[in-house]
Amino acid sequence: MKIYTRTGDKGRTSTYSGKRLPKDDQIFSALGAVDTLSSMLGLSRVHCKQDNVSRDLHTIQCNLQDIGSVIATPSEGATSEQLGRVRFCEGHTSRLERKIDEYTGQLPPLTNFILPSGSECSAQLHVARTFARSAERSVVPLLHHHGGDIEAVFTYLNRLSDYLFTAARYCSQQEGVQEEIYTSQPNGN
């Protein structure tokens, strides 16, 4: 099987249901944002020294593949069989919440804003968090007309950025790297 099809060379491509749309459609913007996020998580895994977080990130990348399937299958024009193949379970969000609670229980309470930094893995996770927020924003326009499990996808992406923030803090703590506290800087005078 060839990786290229030449069917998108004129600026149009297909959803899972076969509907042809321009490549700048909101569906493909959201798919691109989720793909970018998954790639960033892959890079974060390379730098992650905590096996539990690395396993989490692997699971999250698999969930993002499922999310891509949901996004690529708007209910309008999709068959019930197609929609049945691209389900996204709200239980994935519950799992993220349990992990957030688990890691938070091992961290000092936040009393100030922190700067995105820390260990190499932590810094990568903070960058991934910004990509999660971008992916979340890209799904917002789909909430109004997409159908399917798009609301569960949106909730997951919202919680994912919280997970990534917490995991970044956790990785820094596990590696003995101090969090950098935000301090207002004096005027440049």
JSON list of C-alpha atoms in Angstrom, two decimals:
[
{"chain": "A", "resi": 1, "resn": "MET", "atom": "CA", "xyz": [0.00, 0.00, 0.00]},
{"chain": "A", "resi": 2, "resn": "LYS", "atom": "CA", "xyz": [1.37, 3.41, -0.95]},
{"chain": "A", "resi": 3, "resn": "ILE", "atom": "CA", "xyz": [1.45, 6.22, 1.62]},
{"chain": "A", "resi": 4, "resn": "TYR", "atom": "CA", "xyz": [0.36, 8.79, -0.95]},
{"chain": "A", "resi": 5, "resn": "THR", "atom": "CA", "xyz": [-2.96, 8.75, -2.82]},
{"chain": "A", "resi": 6, "resn": "ARG", "atom": "CA", "xyz": [-2.81, 12.00, -4.83]},
{"chain": "A", "resi": 7, "resn": "THR", "atom": "CA", "xyz": [-6.50, 12.55, -3.99]},
{"chain": "A", "resi": 8, "resn": "GLY", "atom": "CA", "xyz": [-5.72, 15.62, -1.88]},
{"chain": "A", "resi": 9, "resn": "ASP", "atom": "CA", "xyz": [-3.52, 17.39, -4.39]},
{"chain": "A", "resi": 10, "resn": "LYS", "atom": "CA", "xyz": [-6.26, 19.88, -5.28]},
{"chain": "A", "resi": 11, "resn": "GLY", "atom": "CA", "xyz": [-6.88, 21.03, -1.71]},
{"chain": "A", "resi": 12, "resn": "ARG", "atom": "CA", "xyz": [-9.72, 18.67, -0.85]},
{"chain": "A", "resi": 13, "resn": "THR", "atom": "CA", "xyz": [-9.75, 15.49, 1.21]},
{"chain": "A", "resi": 14, "resn": "SER", "atom": "CA", "xyz": [-12.27, 13.05, 2.67]},
{"chain": "A", "resi": 15, "resn": "THR", "atom": "CA", "xyz": [-13.79, 12.40, 6.05]},
{"chain": "A", "resi": 16, "resn": "TYR", "atom": "CA", "xyz": [-14.18, 8.81, 7.23]},
{"chain": "A", "resi": 17, "resn": "SER", "atom": "CA", "xyz": [-17.71, 8.79, 5.81]},
{"chain": "A", "resi": 18, "resn": "GLY", "atom": "CA", "xyz": [-16.32, 9.68, 2.37]},
{"chain": "A", "resi": 19, "resn": "LYS", "atom": "CA", "xyz": [-17.51, 13.28, 2.22]},
{"chain": "A", "resi": 20, "resn": "ARG", "atom": "CA", "xyz": [-15.04, 15.48, 0.31]},
{"chain": "A", "resi": 21, "resn": "LEU", "atom": "CA", "xyz": [-14.22, 18.78, 2.04]},
{"chain": "A", "resi": 22, "resn": "PRO", "atom": "CA", "xyz": [-11.61, 21.52, 1.62]},
{"chain": "A", "resi": 23, "resn": "LYS", "atom": "CA", "xyz": [-8.46, 20.84, 3.61]},
{"chain": "A", "resi": 24, "resn": "ASP", "atom": "CA", "xyz": [-8.97, 24.08, 5.56]},
{"chain": "A", "resi": 25, "resn": "ASP", "atom": "CA", "xyz": [-12.30, 22.83, 6.96]},
{"chain": "A", "resi": 26, "resn": "GLN", "atom": "CA", "xyz": [-12.57, 22.97, 10.76]},
{"chain": "A", "resi": 27, "resn": "ILE", "atom": "CA", "xyz": [-12.56, 19.17, 10.88]},
{"chain": "A", "resi": 28, "resn": "PHE", "atom": "CA", "xyz": [-9.09, 19.00, 9.38]},
{"chain": "A", "resi": 29, "resn": "SER", "atom": "CA", "xyz": [-7.82, 21.86, 11.53]},
{"chain": "A", "resi": 30, "resn": "ALA", "atom": "CA", "xyz": [-8.91, 19.90, 14.59]},
{"chain": "A", "resi": 31, "resn": "LEU", "atom": "CA", "xyz": [-7.36, 16.70, 13.24]},
{"chain": "A", "resi": 32, "resn": "GLY", "atom": "CA", "xyz": [-4.08, 18.55, 12.65]},
{"chain": "A", "resi": 33, "resn": "ALA", "atom": "CA", "xyz": [-4.10, 20.00, 16.17]},
{"chain": "A", "resi": 34, "resn": "VAL", "atom": "CA", "xyz": [-4.68, 16.55, 17.68]},
{"chain": "A", "resi": 35, "resn": "ASP", "atom": "CA", "xyz": [-1.93, 15.05, 15.49]},
{"chain": "A", "resi": 36, "resn": "THR", "atom": "CA", "xyz": [0.49, 17.79, 16.56]},
{"chain": "A", "resi": 37, "resn": "LEU", "atom": "CA", "xyz": [-0.39, 17.14, 20.20]},
{"chain": "A", "resi": 38, "resn": "SER", "atom": "CA", "xyz": [0.21, 13.40, 19.81]},
{"chain": "A", "resi": 39, "resn": "SER", "atom": "CA", "xyz": [3.58, 14.05, 18.18]},
{"chain": "A", "resi": 40, "resn": "MET", "atom": "CA", "xyz": [4.54, 16.36, 21.04]},
{"chain": "A", "resi": 41, "resn": "LEU", "atom": "CA", "xyz": [3.56, 13.67, 23.52]},
{"chain": "A", "resi": 42, "resn": "GLY", "atom": "CA", "xyz": [5.77, 11.22, 21.65]},
{"chain": "A", "resi": 43, "resn": "LEU", "atom": "CA", "xyz": [8.67, 13.64, 22.05]},
{"chain": "A", "resi": 44, "resn": "SER", "atom": "CA", "xyz": [7.81, 14.03, 25.74]},
{"chain": "A", "resi": 45, "resn": "ARG", "atom": "CA", "xyz": [7.92, 10.25, 26.18]},
{"chain": "A", "resi": 46, "resn": "VAL", "atom": "CA", "xyz": [11.47, 10.18, 24.82]},
{"chain": "A", "resi": 47, "resn": "HIS", "atom": "CA", "xyz": [12.54, 12.53, 27.64]},
{"chain": "A", "resi": 48, "resn": "CYS", "atom": "CA", "xyz": [10.40, 11.00, 30.39]},
{"chain": "A", "resi": 49, "resn": "LYS", "atom": "CA", "xyz": [12.24, 9.13, 33.15]},
{"chain": "A", "resi": 50, "resn": "GLN", "atom": "CA", "xyz": [9.08, 8.16, 35.06]},
{"chain": "A", "resi": 51, "resn": "ASP", "atom": "CA", "xyz": [7.77, 4.85, 33.74]},
{"chain": "A", "resi": 52, "resn": "ASN", "atom": "CA", "xyz": [4.26, 5.51, 35.08]},
{"chain": "A", "resi": 53, "resn": "VAL", "atom": "CA", "xyz": [4.02, 8.86, 33.25]},
{"chain": "A", "resi": 54, "resn": "SER", "atom": "CA", "xyz": [5.51, 7.33, 30.10]},
{"chain": "A", "resi": 55, "resn": "ARG", "atom": "CA", "xyz": [2.84, 4.62, 30.18]},
{"chain": "A", "resi": 56, "resn": "ASP", "atom": "CA", "xyz": [0.18, 7.30, 30.70]},
{"chain": "A", "resi": 57, "resn": "LEU", "atom": "CA", "xyz": [1.46, 9.21, 27.67]},
{"chain": "A", "resi": 58, "resn": "HIS", "atom": "CA", "xyz": [1.35, 6.06, 25.53]},
{"chain": "A", "resi": 59, "resn": "THR", "atom": "CA", "xyz": [-2.28, 5.49, 26.55]},
{"chain": "A", "resi": 60, "resn": "ILE", "atom": "CA", "xyz": [-3.08, 9.13, 25.86]},
{"chain": "A", "resi": 61, "resn": "GLN", "atom": "CA", "xyz": [-1.55, 8.90, 22.38]},
{"chain": "A", "resi": 62, "resn": "CYS", "atom": "CA", "xyz": [-3.79, 5.89, 21.68]},
{"chain": "A", "resi": 63, "resn": "ASN", "atom": "CA", "xyz": [-6.77, 7.87, 22.96]},
{"chain": "A", "resi": 64, "resn": "LEU", "atom": "CA", "xyz": [-5.82, 10.72, 20.63]},
{"chain": "A", "resi": 65, "resn": "GLN", "atom": "CA", "xyz": [-5.94, 8.31, 17.69]},
{"chain": "A", "resi": 66, "resn": "ASP", "atom": "CA", "xyz": [-9.49, 7.43, 18.73]},
{"chain": "A", "resi": 67, "resn": "ILE", "atom": "CA", "xyz": [-10.28, 11.14, 19.06]},
{"chain": "A", "resi": 68, "resn": "GLY", "atom": "CA", "xyz": [-9.05, 11.67, 15.52]},
{"chain": "A", "resi": 69, "resn": "SER", "atom": "CA", "xyz": [-11.49, 9.02, 14.35]},
{"chain": "A", "resi": 70, "resn": "VAL", "atom": "CA", "xyz": [-14.38, 10.79, 16.10]},
{"chain": "A", "resi": 71, "resn": "ILE", "atom": "CA", "xyz": [-13.37, 14.14, 14.61]},
{"chain": "A", "resi": 72, "resn": "ALA", "atom": "CA", "xyz": [-13.04, 12.62, 11.12]},
{"chain": "A", "resi": 73, "resn": "THR", "atom": "CA", "xyz": [-16.58, 11.23, 11.33]},
{"chain": "A", "resi": 74, "resn": "PRO", "atom": "CA", "xyz": [-19.21, 13.96, 11.64]},
{"chain": "A", "resi": 75, "resn": "SER", "atom": "CA", "xyz": [-22.61, 12.39, 12.23]},
{"chain": "A", "resi": 76, "resn": "GLU", "atom": "CA", "xyz": [-24.10, 14.10, 9.18]},
{"chain": "A", "resi": 77, "resn": "GLY", "atom": "CA", "xyz": [-23.41, 11.76, 6.29]},
{"chain": "A", "resi": 78, "resn": "ALA", "atom": "CA", "xyz": [-22.00, 8.93, 8.40]},
{"chain": "A", "resi": 79, "resn": "THR", "atom": "CA", "xyz": [-23.70, 5.57, 8.65]},
{"chain": "A", "resi": 80, "resn": "SER", "atom": "CA", "xyz": [-24.66, 4.15, 12.04]},
{"chain": "A", "resi": 81, "resn": "GLU", "atom": "CA", "xyz": [-22.03, 1.45, 11.46]},
{"chain": "A", "resi": 82, "resn": "GLN", "atom": "CA", "xyz": [-19.33, 4.09, 10.91]},
{"chain": "A", "resi": 83, "resn": "LEU", "atom": "CA", "xyz": [-20.42, 6.02, 13.99]},
{"chain": "A", "resi": 84, "resn": "GLY", "atom": "CA", "xyz": [-20.39, 2.79, 15.99]},
{"chain": "A", "resi": 85, "resn": "ARG", "atom": "CA", "xyz": [-16.74, 2.20, 15.07]},
{"chain": "A", "resi": 86, "resn": "VAL", "atom": "CA", "xyz": [-15.56, 5.62, 16.26]},
{"chain": "A", "resi": 87, "resn": "ARG", "atom": "CA", "xyz": [-16.86, 5.82, 19.80]},
{"chain": "A", "resi": 88, "resn": "PHE", "atom": "CA", "xyz": [-15.03, 7.72, 22.54]},
{"chain": "A", "resi": 89, "resn": "CYS", "atom": "CA", "xyz": [-15.80, 6.74, 26.10]},
{"chain": "A", "resi": 90, "resn": "GLU", "atom": "CA", "xyz": [-16.14, 9.27, 28.92]},
{"chain": "A", "resi": 91, "resn": "GLY", "atom": "CA", "xyz": [-14.26, 6.76, 31.08]},
{"chain": "A", "resi": 92, "resn": "HIS", "atom": "CA", "xyz": [-11.03, 8.01, 29.49]},
{"chain": "A", "resi": 93, "resn": "THR", "atom": "CA", "xyz": [-11.62, 11.39, 31.14]},
{"chain": "A", "resi": 94, "resn": "SER", "atom": "CA", "xyz": [-12.27, 9.71, 34.48]},
{"chain": "A", "resi": 95, "resn": "ARG", "atom": "CA", "xyz": [-8.94, 7.90, 34.17]},
{"chain": "A", "resi": 96, "resn": "LEU", "atom": "CA", "xyz": [-7.15, 11.23, 33.59]},
{"chain": "A", "resi": 97, "resn": "GLU", "atom": "CA", "xyz": [-8.87, 12.67, 36.67]},
{"chain": "A", "resi": 98, "resn": "ARG", "atom": "CA", "xyz": [-7.71, 9.71, 38.78]},
{"chain": "A", "resi": 99, "resn": "LYS", "atom": "CA", "xyz": [-4.13, 10.19, 37.56]},
{"chain": "A", "resi": 100, "resn": "ILE", "atom": "CA", "xyz": [-4.31, 13.94, 38.28]},
{"chain": "A", "resi": 101, "resn": "ASP", "atom": "CA", "xyz": [-5.48, 13.19, 41.81]},
{"chain": "A", "resi": 102, "resn": "GLU", "atom": "CA", "xyz": [-2.81, 10.50, 42.29]},
{"chain": "A", "resi": 103, "resn": "TYR", "atom": "CA", "xyz": [0.07, 12.78, 41.21]},
{"chain": "A", "resi": 104, "resn": "THR", "atom": "CA", "xyz": [-1.32, 15.85, 42.96]},
{"chain": "A", "resi": 105, "resn": "GLY", "atom": "CA", "xyz": [-1.40, 13.86, 46.20]},
{"chain": "A", "resi": 106, "resn": "GLN", "atom": "CA", "xyz": [2.38, 13.52, 45.94]},
{"chain": "A", "resi": 107, "resn": "LEU", "atom": "CA", "xyz": [3.06, 17.21, 45.24]},
{"chain": "A", "resi": 108, "resn": "PRO", "atom": "CA", "xyz": [3.30, 20.27, 47.47]},
{"chain": "A", "resi": 109, "resn": "PRO", "atom": "CA", "xyz": [0.21, 22.47, 47.17]},
{"chain": "A", "resi": 110, "resn": "LEU", "atom": "CA", "xyz": [0.39, 25.31, 44.66]},
{"chain": "A", "resi": 111, "resn": "THR", "atom": "CA", "xyz": [0.45, 28.69, 46.38]},
{"chain": "A", "resi": 112, "resn": "ASN", "atom": "CA", "xyz": [1.86, 30.70, 43.46]},
{"chain": "A", "resi": 113, "resn": "PHE", "atom": "CA", "xyz": [1.93, 30.58, 39.70]},
{"chain": "A", "resi": 114, "resn": "ILE", "atom": "CA", "xyz": [4.86, 28.55, 38.39]},
{"chain": "A", "resi": 115, "resn": "LEU", "atom": "CA", "xyz": [6.83, 29.08, 35.22]},
{"chain": "A", "resi": 116, "resn": "PRO", "atom": "CA", "xyz": [6.77, 26.31, 32.62]},
{"chain": "A", "resi": 117, "resn": "SER", "atom": "CA", "xyz": [10.20, 24.78, 33.15]},
{"chain": "A", "resi": 118, "resn": "GLY", "atom": "CA", "xyz": [11.72, 22.12, 35.41]},
{"chain": "A", "resi": 119, "resn": "SER", "atom": "CA", "xyz": [13.35, 18.94, 34.19]},
{"chain": "A", "resi": 120, "resn": "GLU", "atom": "CA", "xyz": [13.67, 18.23, 30.48]},
{"chain": "A", "resi": 121, "resn": "CYS", "atom": "CA", "xyz": [10.58, 16.00, 30.57]},
{"chain": "A", "resi": 122, "resn": "SER", "atom": "CA", "xyz": [8.67, 18.57, 32.61]},
{"chain": "A", "resi": 123, "resn": "ALA", "atom": "CA", "xyz": [9.45, 21.33, 30.13]},
{"chain": "A", "resi": 124, "resn": "GLN", "atom": "CA", "xyz": [8.34, 19.06, 27.25]},
{"chain": "A", "resi": 125, "resn": "LEU", "atom": "CA", "xyz": [5.09, 18.32, 29.08]},
{"chain": "A", "resi": 126, "resn": "HIS", "atom": "CA", "xyz": [4.44, 22.02, 29.61]},
{"chain": "A", "resi": 127, "resn": "VAL", "atom": "CA", "xyz": [4.83, 22.56, 25.85]},
{"chain": "A", "resi": 128, "resn": "ALA", "atom": "CA", "xyz": [2.52, 19.59, 25.21]},
{"chain": "A", "resi": 129, "resn": "ARG", "atom": "CA", "xyz": [0.00, 21.21, 27.55]},
{"chain": "A", "resi": 130, "resn": "THR", "atom": "CA", "xyz": [-0.13, 24.27, 25.29]},
{"chain": "A", "resi": 131, "resn": "PHE", "atom": "CA", "xyz": [-0.76, 22.00, 22.30]},
{"chain": "A", "resi": 132, "resn": "ALA", "atom": "CA", "xyz": [-3.57, 20.31, 24.26]},
{"chain": "A", "resi": 133, "resn": "ARG", "atom": "CA", "xyz": [-5.17, 23.72, 24.81]},
{"chain": "A", "resi": 134, "resn": "SER", "atom": "CA", "xyz": [-4.84, 24.45, 21.10]},
{"chain": "A", "resi": 135, "resn": "ALA", "atom": "CA", "xyz": [-6.44, 21.11, 20.20]},
{"chain": "A", "resi": 136, "resn": "GLU", "atom": "CA", "xyz": [-9.24, 21.83, 22.66]},
{"chain": "A", "resi": 137, "resn": "ARG", "atom": "CA", "xyz": [-9.90, 25.24, 21.05]},
{"chain": "A", "resi": 138, "resn": "SER", "atom": "CA", "xyz": [-9.91, 23.66, 17.58]},
{"chain": "A", "resi": 139, "resn": "VAL", "atom": "CA", "xyz": [-12.75, 21.34, 18.62]},
{"chain": "A", "resi": 140, "resn": "VAL", "atom": "CA", "xyz": [-14.99, 24.14, 19.94]},
{"chain": "A", "resi": 141, "resn": "PRO", "atom": "CA", "xyz": [-16.50, 24.98, 16.51]},
{"chain": "A", "resi": 142, "resn": "LEU", "atom": "CA", "xyz": [-17.38, 21.31, 16.03]},
{"chain": "A", "resi": 143, "resn": "LEU", "atom": "CA", "xyz": [-19.44, 21.18, 19.24]},
{"chain": "A", "resi": 144, "resn": "HIS", "atom": "CA", "xyz": [-22.35, 22.96, 17.57]},
{"chain": "A", "resi": 145, "resn": "HIS", "atom": "CA", "xyz": [-22.92, 20.67, 14.60]},
{"chain": "A", "resi": 146, "resn": "HIS", "atom": "CA", "xyz": [-20.61, 17.64, 14.59]},
{"chain": "A", "resi": 147, "resn": "GLY", "atom": "CA", "xyz": [-22.56, 15.13, 16.67]},
{"chain": "A", "resi": 148, "resn": "GLY", "atom": "CA", "xyz": [-21.27, 11.75, 17.76]},
{"chain": "A", "resi": 149, "resn": "ASP", "atom": "CA", "xyz": [-19.00, 11.71, 20.79]},
{"chain": "A", "resi": 150, "resn": "ILE", "atom": "CA", "xyz": [-17.54, 15.17, 20.15]},
{"chain": "A", "resi": 151, "resn": "GLU", "atom": "CA", "xyz": [-18.60, 16.46, 23.59]},
{"chain": "A", "resi": 152, "resn": "ALA", "atom": "CA", "xyz": [-16.72, 13.60, 25.29]},
{"chain": "A", "resi": 153, "resn": "VAL", "atom": "CA", "xyz": [-13.71, 14.45, 23.11]},
{"chain": "A", "resi": 154, "resn": "PHE", "atom": "CA", "xyz": [-13.87, 18.11, 24.13]},
{"chain": "A", "resi": 155, "resn": "THR", "atom": "CA", "xyz": [-14.09, 17.24, 27.83]},
{"chain": "A", "resi": 156, "resn": "TYR", "atom": "CA", "xyz": [-11.14, 14.85, 27.50]},
{"chain": "A", "resi": 157, "resn": "LEU", "atom": "CA", "xyz": [-8.97, 17.48, 25.81]},
{"chain": "A", "resi": 158, "resn": "ASN", "atom": "CA", "xyz": [-9.89, 19.98, 28.51]},
{"chain": "A", "resi": 159, "resn": "ARG", "atom": "CA", "xyz": [-8.87, 17.55, 31.24]},
{"chain": "A", "resi": 160, "resn": "LEU", "atom": "CA", "xyz": [-5.76, 16.48, 29.33]},
{"chain": "A", "resi": 161, "resn": "SER", "atom": "CA", "xyz": [-4.18, 19.91, 29.71]},
{"chain": "A", "resi": 162, "resn": "ASP", "atom": "CA", "xyz": [-4.78, 19.63, 33.47]},
{"chain": "A", "resi": 163, "resn": "TYR", "atom": "CA", "xyz": [-3.17, 16.19, 33.47]},
{"chain": "A", "resi": 164, "resn": "LEU", "atom": "CA", "xyz": [-0.13, 17.46, 31.53]},
{"chain": "A", "resi": 165, "resn": "PHE", "atom": "CA", "xyz": [0.34, 20.37, 33.95]},
{"chain": "A", "resi": 166, "resn": "THR", "atom": "CA", "xyz": [0.20, 17.99, 36.90]},
{"chain": "A", "resi": 167, "resn": "ALA", "atom": "CA", "xyz": [2.45, 15.42, 35.23]},
{"chain": "A", "resi": 168, "resn": "ALA", "atom": "CA", "xyz": [5.01, 18.15, 34.46]},
{"chain": "A", "resi": 169, "resn": "ARG", "atom": "CA", "xyz": [5.09, 19.15, 38.13]},
{"chain": "A", "resi": 170, "resn": "TYR", "atom": "CA", "xyz": [5.27, 15.50, 39.18]},
{"chain": "A", "resi": 171, "resn": "CYS", "atom": "CA", "xyz": [8.19, 14.72, 36.84]},
{"chain": "A", "resi": 172, "resn": "SER", "atom": "CA", "xyz": [10.17, 17.71, 38.11]},
{"chain": "A", "resi": 173, "resn": "GLN", "atom": "CA", "xyz": [9.57, 16.65, 41.69]},
{"chain": "A", "resi": 174, "resn": "GLN", "atom": "CA", "xyz": [10.56, 13.04, 40.96]},
{"chain": "A", "resi": 175, "resn": "GLU", "atom": "CA", "xyz": [13.78, 14.24, 39.31]},
{"chain": "A", "resi": 176, "resn": "GLY", "atom": "CA", "xyz": [14.57, 16.60, 42.20]},
{"chain": "A", "resi": 177, "resn": "VAL", "atom": "CA", "xyz": [14.22, 19.75, 40.11]},
{"chain": "A", "resi": 178, "resn": "GLN", "atom": "CA", "xyz": [12.79, 22.79, 41.91]},
{"chain": "A", "resi": 179, "resn": "GLU", "atom": "CA", "xyz": [9.76, 24.50, 40.38]},
{"chain": "A", "resi": 180, "resn": "GLU", "atom": "CA", "xyz": [10.35, 28.09, 39.34]},
{"chain": "A", "resi": 181, "resn": "ILE", "atom": "CA", "xyz": [7.90, 30.47, 40.98]},
{"chain": "A", "resi": 182, "resn": "TYR", "atom": "CA", "xyz": [6.56, 33.39, 38.97]},
{"chain": "A", "resi": 183, "resn": "THR", "atom": "CA", "xyz": [7.57, 36.78, 40.35]},
{"chain": "A", "resi": 184, "resn": "SER", "atom": "CA", "xyz": [6.46, 40.08, 38.91]},
{"chain": "A", "resi": 185, "resn": "GLN", "atom": "CA", "xyz": [9.43, 41.81, 37.35]},
{"chain": "A", "resi": 186, "resn": "PRO", "atom": "CA", "xyz": [10.16, 45.51, 38.00]},
{"chain": "A", "resi": 187, "resn": "ASN", "atom": "CA", "xyz": [9.57, 48.01, 35.20]},
{"chain": "A", "resi": 188, "resn": "GLY", "atom": "CA", "xyz": [12.41, 48.35, 32.75]},
{"chain": "A", "resi": 189, "resn": "ASN", "atom": "CA", "xyz": [13.30, 51.82, 34.08]}
]
